[in-house]
Short mmCIF file of C-alpha atoms in Angstrom, two decimals:
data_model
loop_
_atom_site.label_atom_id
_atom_site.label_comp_id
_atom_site.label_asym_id
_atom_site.label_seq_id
_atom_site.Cartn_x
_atom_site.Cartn_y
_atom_site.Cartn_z
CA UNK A 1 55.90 15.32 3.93
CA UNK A 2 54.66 16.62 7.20
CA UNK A 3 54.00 14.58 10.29
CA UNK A 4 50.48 13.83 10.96
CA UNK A 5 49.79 16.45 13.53
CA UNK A 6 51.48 19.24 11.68
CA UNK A 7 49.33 18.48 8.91
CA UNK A 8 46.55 18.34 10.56
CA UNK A 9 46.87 21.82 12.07
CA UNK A 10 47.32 23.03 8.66
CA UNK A 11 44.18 21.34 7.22
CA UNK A 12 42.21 22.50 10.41
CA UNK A 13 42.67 25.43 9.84
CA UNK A 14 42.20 25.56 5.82
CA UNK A 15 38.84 23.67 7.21
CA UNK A 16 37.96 26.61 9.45
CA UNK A 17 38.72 29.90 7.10
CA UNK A 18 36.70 27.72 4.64
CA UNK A 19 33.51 27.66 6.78
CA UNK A 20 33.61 31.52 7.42
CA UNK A 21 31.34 34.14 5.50
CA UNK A 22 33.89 36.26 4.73
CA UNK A 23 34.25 35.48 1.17
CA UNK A 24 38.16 37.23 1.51
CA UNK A 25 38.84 34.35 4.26
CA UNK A 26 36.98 32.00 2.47
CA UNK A 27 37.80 31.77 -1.07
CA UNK A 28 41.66 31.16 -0.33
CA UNK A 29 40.77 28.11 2.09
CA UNK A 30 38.60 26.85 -0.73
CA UNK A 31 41.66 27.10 -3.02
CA UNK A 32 44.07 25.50 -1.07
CA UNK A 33 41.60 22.48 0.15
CA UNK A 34 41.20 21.99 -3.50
CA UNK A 35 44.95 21.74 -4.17
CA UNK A 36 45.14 18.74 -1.58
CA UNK A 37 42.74 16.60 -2.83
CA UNK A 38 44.71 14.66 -4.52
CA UNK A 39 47.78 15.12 -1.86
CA UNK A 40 48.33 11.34 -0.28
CA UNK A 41 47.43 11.25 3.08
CA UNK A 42 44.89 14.31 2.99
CA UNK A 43 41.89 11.75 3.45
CA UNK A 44 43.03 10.11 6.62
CA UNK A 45 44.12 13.97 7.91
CA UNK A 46 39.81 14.71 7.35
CA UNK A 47 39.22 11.39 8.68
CA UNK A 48 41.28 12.19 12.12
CA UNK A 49 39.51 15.47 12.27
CA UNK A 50 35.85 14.63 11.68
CA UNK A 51 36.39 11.54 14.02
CA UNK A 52 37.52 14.29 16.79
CA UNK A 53 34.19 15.56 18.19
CA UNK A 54 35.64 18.19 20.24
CA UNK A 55 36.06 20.74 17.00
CA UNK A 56 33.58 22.99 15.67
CA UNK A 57 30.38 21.46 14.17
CA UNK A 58 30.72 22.70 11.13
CA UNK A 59 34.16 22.45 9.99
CA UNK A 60 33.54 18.78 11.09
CA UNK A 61 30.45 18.71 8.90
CA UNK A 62 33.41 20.37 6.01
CA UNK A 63 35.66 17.33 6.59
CA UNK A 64 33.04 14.53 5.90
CA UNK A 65 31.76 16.52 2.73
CA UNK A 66 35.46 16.95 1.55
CA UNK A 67 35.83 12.92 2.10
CA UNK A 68 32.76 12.20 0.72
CA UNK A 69 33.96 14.15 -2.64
CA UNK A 70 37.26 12.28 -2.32
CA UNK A 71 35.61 8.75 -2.37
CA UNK A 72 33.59 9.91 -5.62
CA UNK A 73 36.78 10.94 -7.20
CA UNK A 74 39.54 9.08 -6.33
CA UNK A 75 38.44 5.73 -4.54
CA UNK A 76 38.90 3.72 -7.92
CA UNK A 77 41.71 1.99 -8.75
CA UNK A 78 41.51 3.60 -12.38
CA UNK A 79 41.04 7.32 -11.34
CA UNK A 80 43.56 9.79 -11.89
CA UNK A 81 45.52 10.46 -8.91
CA UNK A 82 43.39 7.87 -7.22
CA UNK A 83 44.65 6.69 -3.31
CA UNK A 84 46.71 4.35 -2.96
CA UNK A 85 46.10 0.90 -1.62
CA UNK A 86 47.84 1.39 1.48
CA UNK A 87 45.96 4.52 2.69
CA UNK A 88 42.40 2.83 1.28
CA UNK A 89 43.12 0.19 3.92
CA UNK A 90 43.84 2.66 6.92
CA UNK A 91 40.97 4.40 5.99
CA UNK A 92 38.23 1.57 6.21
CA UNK A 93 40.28 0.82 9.59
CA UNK A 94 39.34 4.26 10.70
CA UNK A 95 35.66 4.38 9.41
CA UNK A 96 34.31 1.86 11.26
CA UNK A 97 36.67 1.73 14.59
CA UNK A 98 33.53 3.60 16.86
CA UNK A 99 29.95 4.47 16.02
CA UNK A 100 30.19 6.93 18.49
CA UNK A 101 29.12 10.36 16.59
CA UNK A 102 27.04 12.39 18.64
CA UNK A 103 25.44 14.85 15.74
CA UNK A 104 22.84 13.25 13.62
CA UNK A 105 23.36 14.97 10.56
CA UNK A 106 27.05 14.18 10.46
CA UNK A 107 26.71 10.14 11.80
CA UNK A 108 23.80 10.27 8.62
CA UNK A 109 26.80 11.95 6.35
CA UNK A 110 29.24 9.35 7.57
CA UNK A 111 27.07 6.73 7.00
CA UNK A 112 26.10 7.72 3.40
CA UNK A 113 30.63 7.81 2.73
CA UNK A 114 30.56 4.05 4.44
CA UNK A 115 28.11 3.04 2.11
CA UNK A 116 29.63 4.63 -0.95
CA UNK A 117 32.76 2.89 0.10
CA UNK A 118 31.05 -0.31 0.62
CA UNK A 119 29.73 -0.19 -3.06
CA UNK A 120 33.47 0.08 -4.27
CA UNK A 121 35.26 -2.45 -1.71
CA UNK A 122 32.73 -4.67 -0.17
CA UNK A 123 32.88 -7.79 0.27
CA UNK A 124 36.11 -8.11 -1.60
CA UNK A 125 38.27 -5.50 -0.25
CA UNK A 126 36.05 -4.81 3.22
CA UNK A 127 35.09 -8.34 4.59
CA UNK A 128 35.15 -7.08 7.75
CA UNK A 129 32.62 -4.43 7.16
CA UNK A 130 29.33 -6.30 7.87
CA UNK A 131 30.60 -8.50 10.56
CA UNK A 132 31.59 -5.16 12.73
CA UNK A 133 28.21 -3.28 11.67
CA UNK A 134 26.23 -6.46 13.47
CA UNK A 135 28.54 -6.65 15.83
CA UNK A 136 27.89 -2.85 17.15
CA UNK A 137 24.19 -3.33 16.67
CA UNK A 138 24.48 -6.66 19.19
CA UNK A 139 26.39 -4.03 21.69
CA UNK A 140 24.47 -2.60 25.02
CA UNK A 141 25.51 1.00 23.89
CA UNK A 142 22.23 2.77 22.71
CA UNK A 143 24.08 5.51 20.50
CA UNK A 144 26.83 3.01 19.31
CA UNK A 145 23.95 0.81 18.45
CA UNK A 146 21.94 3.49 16.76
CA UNK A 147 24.79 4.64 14.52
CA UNK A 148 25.63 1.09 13.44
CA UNK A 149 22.07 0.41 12.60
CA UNK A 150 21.96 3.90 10.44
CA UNK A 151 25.12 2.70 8.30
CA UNK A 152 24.05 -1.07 7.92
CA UNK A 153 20.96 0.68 7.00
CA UNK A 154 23.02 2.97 4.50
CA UNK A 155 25.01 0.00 3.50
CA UNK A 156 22.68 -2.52 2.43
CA UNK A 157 20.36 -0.12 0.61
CA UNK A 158 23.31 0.76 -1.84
CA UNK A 159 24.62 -2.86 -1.52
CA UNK A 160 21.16 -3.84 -2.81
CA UNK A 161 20.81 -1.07 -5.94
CA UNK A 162 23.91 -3.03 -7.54
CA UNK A 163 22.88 -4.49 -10.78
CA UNK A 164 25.68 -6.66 -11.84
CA UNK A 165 24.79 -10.54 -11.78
CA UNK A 166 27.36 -11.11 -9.54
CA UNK A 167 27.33 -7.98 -7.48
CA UNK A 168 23.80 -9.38 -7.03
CA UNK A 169 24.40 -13.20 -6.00
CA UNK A 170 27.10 -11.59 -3.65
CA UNK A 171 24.59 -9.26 -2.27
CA UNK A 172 21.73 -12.56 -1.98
CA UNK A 173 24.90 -14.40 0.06
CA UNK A 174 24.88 -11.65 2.53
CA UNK A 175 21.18 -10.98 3.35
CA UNK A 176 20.58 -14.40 3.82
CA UNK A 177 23.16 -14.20 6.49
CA UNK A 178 21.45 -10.92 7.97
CA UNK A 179 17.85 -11.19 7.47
CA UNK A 180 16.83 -13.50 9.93
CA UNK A 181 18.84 -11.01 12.64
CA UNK A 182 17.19 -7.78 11.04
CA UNK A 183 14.01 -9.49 11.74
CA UNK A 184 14.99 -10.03 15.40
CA UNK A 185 16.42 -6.66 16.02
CA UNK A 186 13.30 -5.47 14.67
CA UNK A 187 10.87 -7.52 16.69
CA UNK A 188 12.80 -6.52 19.88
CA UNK A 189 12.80 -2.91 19.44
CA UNK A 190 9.21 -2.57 18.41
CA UNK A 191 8.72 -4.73 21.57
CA UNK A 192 10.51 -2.06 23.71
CA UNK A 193 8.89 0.71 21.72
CA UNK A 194 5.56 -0.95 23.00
CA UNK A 195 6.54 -1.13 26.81
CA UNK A 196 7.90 2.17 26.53
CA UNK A 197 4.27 3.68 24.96
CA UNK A 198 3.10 1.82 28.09
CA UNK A 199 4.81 3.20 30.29
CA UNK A 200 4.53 6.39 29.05
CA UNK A 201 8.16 6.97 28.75
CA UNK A 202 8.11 9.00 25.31
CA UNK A 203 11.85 9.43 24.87
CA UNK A 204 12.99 6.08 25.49
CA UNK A 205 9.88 5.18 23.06
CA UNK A 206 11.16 7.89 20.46
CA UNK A 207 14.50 6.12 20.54
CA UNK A 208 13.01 2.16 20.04
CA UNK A 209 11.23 3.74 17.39
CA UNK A 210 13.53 5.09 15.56
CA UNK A 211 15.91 1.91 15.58
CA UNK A 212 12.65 0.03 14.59
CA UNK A 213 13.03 2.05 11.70
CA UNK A 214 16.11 1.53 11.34
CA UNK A 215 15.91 -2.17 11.73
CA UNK A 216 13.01 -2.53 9.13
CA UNK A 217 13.53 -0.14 7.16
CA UNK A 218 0.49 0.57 19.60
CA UNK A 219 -1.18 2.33 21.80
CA UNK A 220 -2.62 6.07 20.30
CA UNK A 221 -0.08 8.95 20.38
CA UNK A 222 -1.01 12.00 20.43
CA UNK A 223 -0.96 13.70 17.35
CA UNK A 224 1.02 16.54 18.84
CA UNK A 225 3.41 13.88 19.75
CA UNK A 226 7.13 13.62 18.85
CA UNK A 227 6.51 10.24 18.65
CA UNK A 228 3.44 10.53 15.95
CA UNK A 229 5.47 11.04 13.28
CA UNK A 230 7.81 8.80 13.50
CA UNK A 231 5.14 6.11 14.42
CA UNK A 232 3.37 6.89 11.06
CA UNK A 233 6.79 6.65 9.10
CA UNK A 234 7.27 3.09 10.90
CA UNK A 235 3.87 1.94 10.35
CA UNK A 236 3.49 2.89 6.37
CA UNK A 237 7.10 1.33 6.50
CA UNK A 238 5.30 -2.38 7.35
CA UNK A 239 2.22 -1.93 5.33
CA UNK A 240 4.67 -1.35 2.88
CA UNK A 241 6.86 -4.28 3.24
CA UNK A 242 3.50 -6.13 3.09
CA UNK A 243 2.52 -4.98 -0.29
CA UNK A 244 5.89 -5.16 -1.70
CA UNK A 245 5.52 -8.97 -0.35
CA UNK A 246 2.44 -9.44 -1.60
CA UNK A 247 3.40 -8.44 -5.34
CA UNK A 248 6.74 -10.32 -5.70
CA UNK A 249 5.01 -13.55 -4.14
CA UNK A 250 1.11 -13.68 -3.91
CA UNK A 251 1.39 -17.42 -3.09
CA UNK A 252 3.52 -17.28 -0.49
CA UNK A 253 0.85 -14.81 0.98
CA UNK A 254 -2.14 -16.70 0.77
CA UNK A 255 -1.86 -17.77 4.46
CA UNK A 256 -2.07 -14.40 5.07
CA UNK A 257 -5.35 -12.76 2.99
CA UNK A 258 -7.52 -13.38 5.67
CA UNK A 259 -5.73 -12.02 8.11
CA UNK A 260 -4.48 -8.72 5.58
CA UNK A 261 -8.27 -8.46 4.53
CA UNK A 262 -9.51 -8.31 8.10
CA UNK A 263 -6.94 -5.87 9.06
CA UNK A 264 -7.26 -3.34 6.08
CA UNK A 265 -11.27 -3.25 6.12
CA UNK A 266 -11.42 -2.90 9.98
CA UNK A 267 -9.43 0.28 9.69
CA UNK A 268 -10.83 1.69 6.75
CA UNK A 269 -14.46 0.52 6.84
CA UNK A 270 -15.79 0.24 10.44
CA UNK A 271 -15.45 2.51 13.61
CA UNK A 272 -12.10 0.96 14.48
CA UNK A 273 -10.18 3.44 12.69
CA UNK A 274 -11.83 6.60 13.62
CA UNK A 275 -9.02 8.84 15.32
CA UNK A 276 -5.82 6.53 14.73
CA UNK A 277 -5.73 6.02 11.02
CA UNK A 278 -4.19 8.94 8.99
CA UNK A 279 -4.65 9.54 5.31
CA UNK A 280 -1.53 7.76 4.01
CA UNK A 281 -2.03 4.40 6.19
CA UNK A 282 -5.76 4.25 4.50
CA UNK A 283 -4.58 4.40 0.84
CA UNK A 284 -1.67 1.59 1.73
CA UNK A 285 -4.97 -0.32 3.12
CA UNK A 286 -6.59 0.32 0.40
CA UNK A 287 -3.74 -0.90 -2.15
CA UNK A 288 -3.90 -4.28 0.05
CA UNK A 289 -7.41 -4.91 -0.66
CA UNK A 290 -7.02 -4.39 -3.95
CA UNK A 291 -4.16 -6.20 -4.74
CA UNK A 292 -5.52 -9.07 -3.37
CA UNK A 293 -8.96 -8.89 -4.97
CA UNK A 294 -7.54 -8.21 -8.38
CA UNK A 295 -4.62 -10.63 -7.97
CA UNK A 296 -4.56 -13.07 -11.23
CA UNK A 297 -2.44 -15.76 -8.69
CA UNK A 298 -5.67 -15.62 -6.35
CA UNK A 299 -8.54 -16.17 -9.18
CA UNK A 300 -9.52 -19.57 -10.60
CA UNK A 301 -9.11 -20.26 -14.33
CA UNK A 302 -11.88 -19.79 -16.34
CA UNK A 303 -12.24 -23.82 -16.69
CA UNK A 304 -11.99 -24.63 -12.69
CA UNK A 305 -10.09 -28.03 -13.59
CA UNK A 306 -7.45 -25.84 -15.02
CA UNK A 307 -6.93 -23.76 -11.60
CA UNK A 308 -3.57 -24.00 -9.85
CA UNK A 309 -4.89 -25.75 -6.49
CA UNK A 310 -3.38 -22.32 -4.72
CA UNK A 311 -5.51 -19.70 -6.89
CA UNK A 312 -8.61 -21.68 -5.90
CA UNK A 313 -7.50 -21.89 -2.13
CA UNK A 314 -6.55 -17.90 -2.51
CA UNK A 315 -10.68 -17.62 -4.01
CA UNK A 316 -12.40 -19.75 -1.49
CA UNK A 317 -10.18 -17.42 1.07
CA UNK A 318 -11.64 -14.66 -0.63
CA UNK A 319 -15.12 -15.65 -0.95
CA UNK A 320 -15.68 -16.46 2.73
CA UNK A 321 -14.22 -12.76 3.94
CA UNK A 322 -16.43 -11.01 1.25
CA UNK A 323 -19.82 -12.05 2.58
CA UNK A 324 -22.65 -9.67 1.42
CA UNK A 325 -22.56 -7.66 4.40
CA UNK A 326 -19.17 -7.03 4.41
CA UNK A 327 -19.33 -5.97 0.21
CA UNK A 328 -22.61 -3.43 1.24
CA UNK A 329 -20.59 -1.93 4.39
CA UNK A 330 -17.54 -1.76 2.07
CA UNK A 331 -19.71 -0.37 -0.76
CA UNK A 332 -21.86 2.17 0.85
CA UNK A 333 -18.52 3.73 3.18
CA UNK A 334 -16.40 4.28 0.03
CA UNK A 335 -19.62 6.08 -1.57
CA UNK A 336 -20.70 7.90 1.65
CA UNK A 337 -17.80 8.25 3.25
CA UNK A 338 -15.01 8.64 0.96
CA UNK A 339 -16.22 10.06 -2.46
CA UNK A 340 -17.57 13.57 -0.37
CA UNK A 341 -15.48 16.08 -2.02
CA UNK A 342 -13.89 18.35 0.49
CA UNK A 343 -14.08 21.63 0.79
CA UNK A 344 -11.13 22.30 -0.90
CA UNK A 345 -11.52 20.19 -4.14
CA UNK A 346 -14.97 21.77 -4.19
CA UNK A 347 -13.06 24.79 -4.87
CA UNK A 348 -10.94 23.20 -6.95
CA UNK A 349 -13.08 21.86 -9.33
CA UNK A 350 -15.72 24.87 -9.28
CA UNK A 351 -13.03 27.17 -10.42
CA UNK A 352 -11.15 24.35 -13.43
CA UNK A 353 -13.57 21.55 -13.43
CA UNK A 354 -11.32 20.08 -16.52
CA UNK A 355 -7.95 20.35 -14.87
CA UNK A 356 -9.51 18.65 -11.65
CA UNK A 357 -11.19 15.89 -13.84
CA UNK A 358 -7.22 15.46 -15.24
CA UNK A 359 -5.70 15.74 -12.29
CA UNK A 360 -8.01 13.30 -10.38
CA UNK A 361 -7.25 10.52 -12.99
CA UNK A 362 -3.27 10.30 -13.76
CA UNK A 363 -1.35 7.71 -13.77
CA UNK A 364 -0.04 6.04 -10.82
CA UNK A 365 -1.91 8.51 -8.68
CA UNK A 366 -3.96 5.80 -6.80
CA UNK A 367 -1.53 4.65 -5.34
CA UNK A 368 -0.67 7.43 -3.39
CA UNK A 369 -3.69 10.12 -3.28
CA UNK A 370 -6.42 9.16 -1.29
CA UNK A 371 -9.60 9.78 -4.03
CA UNK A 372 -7.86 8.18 -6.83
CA UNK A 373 -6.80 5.47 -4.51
CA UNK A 374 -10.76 4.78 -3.49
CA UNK A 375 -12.04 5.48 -6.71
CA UNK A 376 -9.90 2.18 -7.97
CA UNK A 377 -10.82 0.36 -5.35
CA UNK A 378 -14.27 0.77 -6.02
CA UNK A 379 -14.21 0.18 -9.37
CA UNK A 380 -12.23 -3.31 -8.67
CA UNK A 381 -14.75 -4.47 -5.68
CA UNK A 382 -17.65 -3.61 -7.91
CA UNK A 383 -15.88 -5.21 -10.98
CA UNK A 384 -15.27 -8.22 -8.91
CA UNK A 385 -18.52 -8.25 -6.69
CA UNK A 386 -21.18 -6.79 -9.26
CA UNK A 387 -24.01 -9.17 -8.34
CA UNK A 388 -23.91 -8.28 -4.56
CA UNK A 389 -23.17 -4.71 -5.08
CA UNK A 390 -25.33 -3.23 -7.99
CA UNK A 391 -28.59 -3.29 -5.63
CA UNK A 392 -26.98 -1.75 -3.02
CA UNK A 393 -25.56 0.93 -4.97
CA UNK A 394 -28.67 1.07 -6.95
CA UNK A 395 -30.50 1.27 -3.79
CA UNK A 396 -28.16 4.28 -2.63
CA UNK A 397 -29.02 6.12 -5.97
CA UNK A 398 -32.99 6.45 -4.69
CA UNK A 399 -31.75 7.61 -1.82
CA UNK A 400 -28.63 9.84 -1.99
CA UNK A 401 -26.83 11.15 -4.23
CA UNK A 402 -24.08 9.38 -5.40
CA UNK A 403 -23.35 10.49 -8.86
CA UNK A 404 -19.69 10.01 -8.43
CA UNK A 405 -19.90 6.16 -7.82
CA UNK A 406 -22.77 5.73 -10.46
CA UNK A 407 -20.33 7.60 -13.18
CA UNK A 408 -17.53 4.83 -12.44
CA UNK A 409 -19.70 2.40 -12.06
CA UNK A 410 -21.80 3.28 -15.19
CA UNK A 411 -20.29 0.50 -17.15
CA UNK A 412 -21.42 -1.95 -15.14
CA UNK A 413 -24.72 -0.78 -14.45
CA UNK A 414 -25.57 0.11 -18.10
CA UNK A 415 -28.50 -3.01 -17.78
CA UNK A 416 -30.18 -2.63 -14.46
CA UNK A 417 -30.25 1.29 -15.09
CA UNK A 418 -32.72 3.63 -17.03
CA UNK A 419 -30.17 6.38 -17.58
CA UNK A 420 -32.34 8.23 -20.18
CA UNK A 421 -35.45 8.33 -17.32
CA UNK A 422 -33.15 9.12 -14.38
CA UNK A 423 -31.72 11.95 -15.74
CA UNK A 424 -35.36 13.77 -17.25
CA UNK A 425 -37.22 12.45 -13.77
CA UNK A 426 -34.28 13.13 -11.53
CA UNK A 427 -30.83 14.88 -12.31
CA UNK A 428 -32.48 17.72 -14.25
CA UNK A 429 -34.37 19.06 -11.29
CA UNK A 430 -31.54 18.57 -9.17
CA UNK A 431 -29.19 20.11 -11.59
CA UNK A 432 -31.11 23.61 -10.40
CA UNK A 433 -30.30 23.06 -6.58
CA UNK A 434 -27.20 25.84 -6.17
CA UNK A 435 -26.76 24.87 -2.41
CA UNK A 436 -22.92 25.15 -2.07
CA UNK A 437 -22.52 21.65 -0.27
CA UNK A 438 -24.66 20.36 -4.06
#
């Protein structure tokens, strides 16, 4: 067996030949690289040299993917030719000793082998893992900090996709240690993302942001802004962890309709929103409203003494937010506002009005497409609200016309509607209007 740096010079330079594009250069590398997989002491030699950020990029990049194969194929105890013990340990040493990579892709590649190591080892055989991730994310270093967030990031998300009972009770143990400092982390970088908007210091901004990210996983940016999209990634990120909240435990959420309610209609129903919301941020509004007003936890029983004292708290919560001018603002904005058909799906549906119809209507579309997404939520406001609604939409029908709403609504308005009259008085003669915006 070679000494360490010896064999490292060799596996450089297997690492380098392998990354050319001559195929006559590259081929033999590829050969040879394969022969050592399963040669003790190869993974700590691509260890040493992706940890060495004065090489080459790329045959850096080679040594983490090489590793990365390695831990699929021979991390177990049970695989053939799997590592031994001894070099398992150094190499957990070495993966964690500095979150110090400079390139992005390569600290994200690094983080993705942690994790896959952590889903083999940890807690049992890495204890120490977790304590040294918070431990770097506590430290004044920006980039050490960043790179521990990204694997603690990478770590917990495959900690947390572990389905065993006790893989799961183990898992519970250790984000009840680290939620309540997630949460902290998270409030103090959004806090210095906020000071930074301020201040108008966009990269120091761009980096709170993206360890708010991170650590979850303002003022108006422009949308030409660097910062825009990350901003938009953060922000469905929370309206996310809202719904998600709101599904797993409506009760615990009741304190917080009001507020949700207010939030989600003042973006997507009055001038507030106009130039900062963005199409993906209205449908997640649009899934909170719903949720809450079709939530079964936040409706009385059909005998009130039988109602949970919560579900009639959640109602009278309800009730007081949905006055009747907030249901007819609510109302006539989806119908005038967000059932116009855009140019596009104009086009769309002129030239396969049957595919469109399909397409419009699938599945779990509604909860991320924008028309199927209001088309549900009218259909559960005007479900839930049909007294207060019907004259307004009725109303609407003298005046404009809003054939989309009326067809989804139809059900409901089969009584307080003439259909046979109002199409011979009304929709035939409009039927012959070939305006294109008809």
């Amino acid at each position: 067996s070679m000494d360490m740096d010896s064999a490292s010079s060799v596996v450089l330079q297997a690492l380098t030949q392998a990354t050319s594009q001559d195929t006559a250069v590259l081929k033999p590398a590829e050969e040879q690289l394969r022969q050592w997989e399963t040669q003790p002491g190869f993974y700590s030699v691509l260890l040493r040299i992706f940890n060495n950020h004065m090489l080459d990029v790329n045959v850096r990049w080679l040594a983490v993917l090489y590793f990365k194969n390695g831990i699929d194929r021979y991390w177990r105890r049970v695989a053939p030719h799997a590592l031994s013990e001894e070099e398992k340990t150094l190499l957990r040493a070495g993966l964690i000793t500095n979150f110090n990579e400079p390139v992005n892709q390569i600290a994200t590649q690094i983080a993705v082998l942690i994790a896959k190591v952590a889903r083999l080892d940890c807690p049992r055989q890495w204890p120490e893992l977790i304590p040294i991730l918070l431990e770097s994310v506590k430290g004044q270093d920006g980039l050490q900090q960043h790179r521990a967030l990204l694997t603690f990031y990478h770590v917990t998300k495959t900690l947390a996709s572990k389905r065993l009972a006790q893989d799961r009770r183990l898992f519970q143990d250790l984000a009840s240690g680290i939620y309540s400092f997630a949460c902290s982390l998270w409030s103090h970088h959004t806090d210095c993302f906020l000071q930074q908007i301020y201040a108008r210091d966009e990269a120091a901004a761009l980096g709170s942001l993206e360890r708010t990210l991170l650590s979850l996983k303002g003022r108006q940016v422009g949308s030409d802004s660097p910062c825009r999209e990350k901003l938009e990634k953060t922000i469905i990120l929370f309206t996310k962890v809202l719904l998600d909240f709101l599904e797993q435990h409506p009760c615990a959420c009741i304190p917080l309709i009001h507020r949700s309610l207010e939030f989600a209609v003042s973006y997507v129903f009055t001038p507030a929103g106009e130039g900062v919301t963005f199409e993906r941020f209205i449908v997640q509004c649009m899934n909170l409203i719903k949720m809450i007003v079709k939530n079964d936890a936040y409706k009385p029983a059909k005998n009130i003494d039988d109602s949970k004292p919560e579900s009639l708290e959640a109602d009278k919560i309800k009730m007081a937010f949905f006055t009747y001018s907030t249901l007819t603002e609510i109302g006539r904005r989806l119908v005038s506002h967000y059932f116009l058909l855009t140019e596009e799906e104009l086009t769309m549906w002129e030239e396969d009005p049957e595919s469109f119809a399909v397409e419009e209507t699938g599945g779990d579309s509604w909860k991320y497409s924008l028309r199927p997404c209001t088309e549900v939520l009218f259909l559960d406001i005007f479900h839930n609200y049909s007294q207060t609604l019907t004259p307004v939409l009725l109303d609407m029908v003298q005046n404009l016309q809003v054939y989309n709403a009326v067809g989804l609504a139809a059900y409901e308005l089969f009584d307080n509607v003439d259909f046979d009259q109002w199409f011979k008085n009304q929709l035939l003669g409009e039927l012959q209007v070939s305006h294109h915006r008809y």
